[in-house]
């Protein structure tokens, strides 16, 4: 196990911009407040979504796209550095009008409305390729 203590430099709430990309909005926000890293939760809705699922045998992401309005019933993730850029690792449970749930790693989604809670950390988190999982994990 790899762990460290982190120091909070600030707690924020933000409204995500309609029409923007859900994940990019979080990354832009983190850069705007000068966060080295952070942890977040968010709720709202999107006009569409691209969800990734990591195939543990093939060690590749499978992508599935939904071109329909979805509620972001619960979104949680963190911001770290990947290839020298801030990256929002974003997971969510999305729901359809019927209440049916979809869930996974959110690569993209067009914001309809979004409310973000963000806790910024003083210590950076850096990702690097892990040989076993072939994922970009924290150092
Ligand atoms: Zn993920």
PDB file of C-alpha atoms in Angstrom, residues 36-127:
ATOM      1  CA  UNK A  36      -1.868  20.574  -6.645  1.00  0.00           C
ATOM      2  CA  UNK A  37      -4.385  17.756  -6.255  1.00  0.00           C
ATOM      3  CA  UNK A  38      -7.800  17.250  -4.766  1.00  0.00           C
ATOM      4  CA  UNK A  39     -10.863  15.153  -4.125  1.00  0.00           C
ATOM      5  CA  UNK A  40     -14.356  15.923  -5.271  1.00  0.00           C
ATOM      6  CA  UNK A  41     -17.972  14.939  -5.450  1.00  0.00           C
ATOM      7  CA  UNK A  42     -20.583  16.327  -7.794  1.00  0.00           C
ATOM      8  CA  UNK A  43     -24.202  15.988  -8.833  1.00  0.00           C
ATOM      9  CA  UNK A  44     -26.239  17.285 -11.742  1.00  0.00           C
ATOM     10  CA  UNK A  45     -27.157  16.131 -15.213  1.00  0.00           C
ATOM     11  CA  UNK A  46     -25.550  15.650 -18.605  1.00  0.00           C
ATOM     12  CA  UNK A  47     -26.870  15.681 -22.161  1.00  0.00           C
ATOM     13  CA  UNK A  48     -24.732  12.674 -23.104  1.00  0.00           C
ATOM     14  CA  UNK A  49     -21.906  10.607 -21.686  1.00  0.00           C
ATOM     15  CA  UNK A  50     -18.940   8.488 -22.683  1.00  0.00           C
ATOM     16  CA  UNK A  51     -18.253   5.848 -20.046  1.00  0.00           C
ATOM     17  CA  UNK A  52     -15.162   3.681 -19.902  1.00  0.00           C
ATOM     18  CA  UNK A  53     -14.844   0.213 -18.420  1.00  0.00           C
ATOM     19  CA  UNK A  54     -11.378  -1.247 -17.816  1.00  0.00           C
ATOM     20  CA  UNK A  55     -11.081  -4.807 -19.059  1.00  0.00           C
ATOM     21  CA  UNK A  56      -8.763  -6.407 -16.486  1.00  0.00           C
ATOM     22  CA  UNK A  57      -7.822  -9.301 -18.791  1.00  0.00           C
ATOM     23  CA  UNK A  58      -7.146  -7.312 -21.967  1.00  0.00           C
ATOM     24  CA  UNK A  59      -5.848  -4.338 -19.949  1.00  0.00           C
ATOM     25  CA  UNK A  60      -7.697  -1.917 -22.167  1.00  0.00           C
ATOM     26  CA  UNK A  61     -10.538   0.506 -21.659  1.00  0.00           C
ATOM     27  CA  UNK A  62     -13.788  -0.279 -23.413  1.00  0.00           C
ATOM     28  CA  UNK A  63     -15.813   2.775 -24.289  1.00  0.00           C
ATOM     29  CA  UNK A  64     -19.565   3.061 -24.462  1.00  0.00           C
ATOM     30  CA  UNK A  65     -21.407   6.234 -25.452  1.00  0.00           C
ATOM     31  CA  UNK A  66     -24.899   7.318 -24.412  1.00  0.00           C
ATOM     32  CA  UNK A  67     -26.471  10.096 -26.488  1.00  0.00           C
ATOM     33  CA  UNK A  68     -29.350  10.884 -24.152  1.00  0.00           C
ATOM     34  CA  UNK A  69     -30.075  13.059 -21.115  1.00  0.00           C
ATOM     35  CA  UNK A  70     -28.845  11.456 -17.890  1.00  0.00           C
ATOM     36  CA  UNK A  71     -28.953  12.454 -14.254  1.00  0.00           C
ATOM     37  CA  UNK A  72     -25.587  12.454 -12.522  1.00  0.00           C
ATOM     38  CA  UNK A  73     -26.936  10.772  -9.414  1.00  0.00           C
ATOM     39  CA  UNK A  74     -23.496  10.522  -7.820  1.00  0.00           C
ATOM     40  CA  UNK A  75     -20.078  11.505  -9.097  1.00  0.00           C
ATOM     41  CA  UNK A  76     -16.854  11.117  -7.179  1.00  0.00           C
ATOM     42  CA  UNK A  77     -13.212  11.399  -8.098  1.00  0.00           C
ATOM     43  CA  UNK A  78      -9.853  13.013  -7.613  1.00  0.00           C
ATOM     44  CA  UNK A  79      -7.505  15.344  -9.403  1.00  0.00           C
ATOM     45  CA  UNK A  80      -3.872  14.421  -9.893  1.00  0.00           C
ATOM     46  CA  UNK A  81      -1.084  14.945 -12.402  1.00  0.00           C
ATOM     47  CA  UNK A  82      -0.930  12.744 -15.482  1.00  0.00           C
ATOM     48  CA  UNK A  83       1.668  13.556 -18.135  1.00  0.00           C
ATOM     49  CA  UNK A  84       2.298  16.916 -16.421  1.00  0.00           C
ATOM     50  CA  UNK A  85      -1.334  17.982 -16.716  1.00  0.00           C
ATOM     51  CA  UNK A  86      -4.148  18.016 -14.167  1.00  0.00           C
ATOM     52  CA  UNK A  87      -6.369  14.995 -14.702  1.00  0.00           C
ATOM     53  CA  UNK A  88      -9.766  14.511 -13.058  1.00  0.00           C
ATOM     54  CA  UNK A  89     -10.264  10.790 -12.467  1.00  0.00           C
ATOM     55  CA  UNK A  90     -14.030  10.774 -12.523  1.00  0.00           C
ATOM     56  CA  UNK A  91     -16.502   8.016 -11.721  1.00  0.00           C
ATOM     57  CA  UNK A  92     -20.272   8.369 -11.662  1.00  0.00           C
ATOM     58  CA  UNK A  93     -23.600   6.671 -11.373  1.00  0.00           C
ATOM     59  CA  UNK A  94     -25.896   8.070 -14.048  1.00  0.00           C
ATOM     60  CA  UNK A  95     -29.613   7.458 -14.322  1.00  0.00           C
ATOM     61  CA  UNK A  96     -32.168   7.412 -17.117  1.00  0.00           C
ATOM     62  CA  UNK A  97     -35.741   8.718 -16.993  1.00  0.00           C
ATOM     63  CA  UNK A  98     -36.855   5.217 -16.012  1.00  0.00           C
ATOM     64  CA  UNK A  99     -34.526   5.271 -13.014  1.00  0.00           C
ATOM     65  CA  UNK A 100     -32.261   2.672 -14.563  1.00  0.00           C
ATOM     66  CA  UNK A 101     -28.654   3.225 -13.532  1.00  0.00           C
ATOM     67  CA  UNK A 102     -25.531   3.330 -15.661  1.00  0.00           C
ATOM     68  CA  UNK A 103     -22.157   3.663 -14.038  1.00  0.00           C
ATOM     69  CA  UNK A 104     -18.462   3.772 -14.662  1.00  0.00           C
ATOM     70  CA  UNK A 105     -15.416   5.862 -15.410  1.00  0.00           C
ATOM     71  CA  UNK A 106     -16.610   9.063 -17.075  1.00  0.00           C
ATOM     72  CA  UNK A 107     -14.354  10.160 -19.892  1.00  0.00           C
ATOM     73  CA  UNK A 108     -16.676  12.821 -21.248  1.00  0.00           C
ATOM     74  CA  UNK A 109     -20.152  14.237 -20.925  1.00  0.00           C
ATOM     75  CA  UNK A 110     -21.854  17.468 -21.914  1.00  0.00           C
ATOM     76  CA  UNK A 111     -22.912  19.384 -18.816  1.00  0.00           C
ATOM     77  CA  UNK A 112     -26.585  20.297 -18.602  1.00  0.00           C
ATOM     78  CA  UNK A 113     -26.215  21.390 -14.992  1.00  0.00           C
ATOM     79  CA  UNK A 114     -23.605  20.500 -12.418  1.00  0.00           C
ATOM     80  CA  UNK A 115     -22.752  21.230  -8.804  1.00  0.00           C
ATOM     81  CA  UNK A 116     -19.242  20.479  -7.603  1.00  0.00           C
ATOM     82  CA  UNK A 117     -17.734  20.207  -4.130  1.00  0.00           C
ATOM     83  CA  UNK A 118     -13.937  20.229  -4.212  1.00  0.00           C
ATOM     84  CA  UNK A 119     -11.300  19.827  -1.509  1.00  0.00           C
ATOM     85  CA  UNK A 120      -7.884  21.025  -2.686  1.00  0.00           C
ATOM     86  CA  UNK A 121      -4.644  19.476  -1.410  1.00  0.00           C
ATOM     87  CA  UNK A 122      -1.245  21.077  -0.948  1.00  0.00           C
ATOM     88  CA  UNK A 123       0.613  17.899  -1.932  1.00  0.00           C
ATOM     89  CA  UNK A 124       0.606  16.876  -5.593  1.00  0.00           C
ATOM     90  CA  UNK A 125      -0.439  13.400  -6.667  1.00  0.00           C
ATOM     91  CA  UNK A 126       1.436  12.076  -9.675  1.00  0.00           C
ATOM     92  CA  UNK A 127       0.370   9.169 -11.842  1.00  0.00           C
TER      93      UNK A 127
END
